[in-house]
Coordinates of C-alpha atoms in Angstrom, one line a residue:
M1 CA 170.4 158.4 268.5
A2 CA 171.8 160.1 271.6
L3 CA 168.5 161.8 272.2
I4 CA 166.5 158.5 271.7
R5 CA 168.9 156.8 274.2
S6 CA 168.4 159.6 276.7
V7 CA 164.7 159.3 276.6
F8 CA 164.9 155.5 277.0
Q9 CA 167.2 155.9 280.0
D10 CA 164.7 158.3 281.6
E11 CA 162.0 155.6 281.1
L12 CA 164.2 153.0 282.7
D13 CA 165.0 155.3 285.6
G14 CA 161.3 156.0 286.0
V15 CA 160.6 152.3 286.3
S16 CA 163.3 151.9 289.0
Q17 CA 161.8 154.8 290.9
S18 CA 158.4 153.3 290.7
L19 CA 159.7 150.1 292.2
V20 CA 161.3 152.1 295.1
D21 CA 157.9 153.9 295.6
L22 CA 156.1 150.6 295.7
S23 CA 158.5 149.2 298.2
K24 CA 157.9 152.2 300.4
M25 CA 154.1 151.6 300.1
V26 CA 154.3 148.0 301.2
A27 CA 156.7 148.9 304.1
E28 CA 154.2 151.4 305.4
S29 CA 151.3 148.9 304.9
M30 CA 153.2 146.2 307.0
K31 CA 154.0 148.8 309.7
K32 CA 150.3 149.8 309.9
A33 CA 148.9 146.3 309.7
T34 CA 151.0 145.2 312.8
E35 CA 149.9 148.3 314.6
A36 CA 146.3 147.5 313.8
L37 CA 146.8 143.9 314.9
L38 CA 148.4 144.5 318.2
G39 CA 146.2 147.5 319.2
A40 CA 142.9 146.3 317.8
E41 CA 142.9 149.5 315.8
L42 CA 140.0 149.1 313.4
R43 CA 140.5 152.5 311.6
V44 CA 144.1 151.5 310.8
A45 CA 143.2 148.0 309.7
E46 CA 140.6 149.5 307.3
E47 CA 143.3 151.9 306.0
V48 CA 145.6 149.1 305.2
I49 CA 142.8 147.1 303.5
S50 CA 141.9 150.1 301.4
T51 CA 145.6 150.9 300.5
D52 CA 146.0 147.4 299.1
E53 CA 143.8 148.4 296.2
K54 CA 146.1 151.4 295.6
I55 CA 149.0 149.1 295.7
D56 CA 147.4 146.7 293.2
D57 CA 146.5 149.6 290.8
F58 CA 150.1 151.0 291.1
Q59 CA 151.6 147.7 290.3
H60 CA 149.2 147.2 287.3
E61 CA 150.1 150.6 285.9
L62 CA 153.8 149.9 286.4
D63 CA 153.6 146.5 284.5
S64 CA 151.6 148.2 281.7
R65 CA 154.3 150.8 281.4
I66 CA 157.1 148.3 281.4
I67 CA 155.3 146.2 278.7
D68 CA 154.8 149.4 276.6
I69 CA 158.4 150.3 276.8
I70 CA 159.5 146.8 275.7
A71 CA 157.0 147.0 272.8
R72 CA 158.2 150.4 271.6
Q73 CA 161.9 150.3 272.3
Q74 CA 162.5 146.5 271.7
P75 CA 165.5 146.5 274.0
V76 CA 168.1 143.8 274.0
A77 CA 170.8 142.5 276.4
S78 CA 171.0 144.3 279.8
D79 CA 168.1 146.7 279.1
L80 CA 165.8 143.8 278.4
R81 CA 167.0 142.0 281.4
A82 CA 166.3 145.1 283.5
L83 CA 162.7 145.4 282.3
I84 CA 161.9 141.7 282.7
T85 CA 163.4 141.7 286.2
A86 CA 161.4 144.8 287.0
L87 CA 158.2 142.9 286.1
R88 CA 159.0 140.1 288.4
M89 CA 160.1 142.5 291.2
S90 CA 156.8 144.3 291.0
A91 CA 154.9 141.1 291.3
D92 CA 156.8 140.2 294.5
L93 CA 156.2 143.7 296.0
E94 CA 152.5 143.5 295.1
R95 CA 152.3 140.1 296.9
M96 CA 154.0 141.7 300.0
G97 CA 151.1 144.2 300.0
D98 CA 148.6 141.4 299.8
L99 CA 150.2 139.8 302.9
S100 CA 149.9 143.1 304.9
H101 CA 146.3 143.2 303.8
H102 CA 145.7 139.7 305.1
I103 CA 147.1 140.7 308.5
A104 CA 144.9 143.7 308.7
K105 CA 141.9 141.5 307.8
I106 CA 142.6 139.4 310.9
A107 CA 142.7 142.5 313.0
R108 CA 139.4 143.6 311.6
L109 CA 137.8 140.1 312.0
R110 CA 138.6 140.0 315.7
H111 CA 137.8 143.6 316.6
P112 CA 137.1 144.9 319.2
E113 CA 139.2 142.0 320.7
V114 CA 143.0 142.0 320.1
A115 CA 143.7 139.1 317.8
V116 CA 147.1 138.3 319.4
P117 CA 147.1 136.8 322.9
Q118 CA 149.2 138.9 325.4
E119 CA 151.9 136.4 325.7
L120 CA 152.6 136.4 322.0
H121 CA 152.7 140.1 321.6
D122 CA 156.5 140.5 321.8
I123 CA 157.1 137.8 319.2
V124 CA 154.5 139.3 316.7
R125 CA 155.8 142.9 317.4
H126 CA 159.4 141.8 316.6
M127 CA 158.1 140.1 313.4
G128 CA 156.3 143.3 312.4
D129 CA 159.3 145.5 313.0
A130 CA 161.7 143.1 311.3
T131 CA 159.5 142.7 308.2
T132 CA 159.0 146.5 308.0
K133 CA 162.7 147.1 308.1
I134 CA 163.3 144.4 305.5
A135 CA 160.8 146.2 303.1
E136 CA 162.5 149.4 303.7
K137 CA 166.0 147.9 302.9
V138 CA 164.6 146.4 299.7
G139 CA 163.7 149.9 298.6
T140 CA 167.3 151.0 299.3
V141 CA 168.6 147.9 297.5
I142 CA 166.5 148.7 294.4
E143 CA 167.5 152.4 294.4
T144 CA 171.3 151.9 295.0
R145 CA 171.8 148.4 293.4
N146 CA 174.0 147.7 296.4
T147 CA 174.8 144.0 296.0
N148 CA 176.2 143.6 299.5
M149 CA 173.1 144.9 301.0
A150 CA 171.1 142.6 298.7
L151 CA 172.9 139.6 300.2
E152 CA 172.3 140.9 303.7
L153 CA 168.5 140.4 303.2
E154 CA 169.1 136.6 303.4
Q155 CA 170.4 137.1 307.0
D156 CA 167.5 139.5 307.8
D157 CA 165.2 136.8 306.6
D158 CA 166.8 134.2 309.0
V159 CA 165.6 136.5 311.9
I160 CA 162.0 136.2 310.7
D161 CA 162.4 132.4 310.2
T162 CA 163.6 132.1 313.8
L163 CA 160.7 134.2 315.1
H164 CA 158.3 132.1 313.1
R165 CA 159.7 128.9 314.6
E166 CA 159.4 130.4 318.1
L167 CA 155.7 131.3 317.4
I168 CA 154.9 127.9 316.1
G169 CA 156.7 126.3 319.1
K170 CA 154.4 128.3 321.5
L171 CA 151.3 126.9 319.7
T172 CA 152.5 123.3 319.8
S173 CA 154.1 123.3 323.3
G174 CA 151.1 121.6 324.8
S175 CA 150.3 124.5 327.1
W176 CA 148.2 126.4 324.6
D177 CA 144.8 127.3 326.2
K178 CA 143.5 130.1 323.9
G179 CA 141.3 127.9 321.7
V180 CA 141.3 126.7 318.1
A181 CA 140.3 130.1 316.6
A182 CA 143.2 131.9 318.1
A183 CA 145.6 129.1 317.2
V184 CA 144.4 129.3 313.5
D185 CA 144.9 133.1 313.6
M186 CA 148.4 132.8 314.9
T187 CA 149.4 130.1 312.4
L188 CA 148.1 132.3 309.5
L189 CA 149.8 135.4 310.9
G190 CA 153.2 133.6 311.3
R191 CA 152.8 132.4 307.8
Y192 CA 152.0 135.9 306.4
Y193 CA 155.0 137.6 308.1
E194 CA 157.3 134.7 306.9
R195 CA 156.1 134.9 303.4
F196 CA 156.4 138.7 303.3
A197 CA 160.1 138.4 304.1
D198 CA 160.5 135.6 301.6
H199 CA 159.2 137.9 298.8
A200 CA 161.5 140.7 299.9
V201 CA 164.5 138.3 299.6
S202 CA 163.3 137.3 296.2
V203 CA 163.4 141.0 295.1
S204 CA 166.8 141.5 296.6
R205 CA 168.1 138.4 294.7
R206 CA 166.7 139.8 291.5
V207 CA 168.6 143.0 292.0
Y208 CA 171.8 141.0 292.6
F209 CA 171.2 139.1 289.3
L210 CA 170.5 142.4 287.5
V211 CA 173.8 144.0 288.6
T212 CA 176.1 140.9 288.4
G213 CA 174.4 138.7 285.8
E214 CA 174.7 135.8 288.3
F215 CA 172.4 134.2 290.7
A216 CA 173.3 134.8 294.4
K217 CA 174.2 131.7 296.3
H218 CA 172.1 130.8 299.3

């Protein structure tokens, strides 16, 4: 029985490590997507777009592995909770990769022009830096199961929300003169960054629940 339990624990640890690896992939994807967006870097944009397929494949393989473990081991209590939570976290992380992909597609669509007007570069750069750091922190939260750090993600998300409101304020101030297409691009971009952070918070809240058995209060 001890050997069986040891093998099962190794499988659980492998799932956790895969989630950490997935978080690193989406963090790097977001970093490069912002780089492509602000620098009109077509090669980098294409790299992000192609990487999204790898992220999808990685997530599908991880989900299949988790389902296989559940079917074979028939876990109960905390072990089952850990595996079901892992399925939900992988879905959030995969969606974060999709949002980076969407950002890169706007960079590709507007190439060779820069999609972001110069006066909005600082806001978008801050959003890109902040979301990248959030994704990196999520990986640490998954790896360490640090509940205090998990709760910090809520505050990190507030920074993104503030930047998002600032961006929308620029678009609706009455002085916008960059045209409808640019306004649509910026509206979408703001939403992509904001949703990326929301999914990261969702992952951190799931880790908190996994460790404590309680839902974190907003």
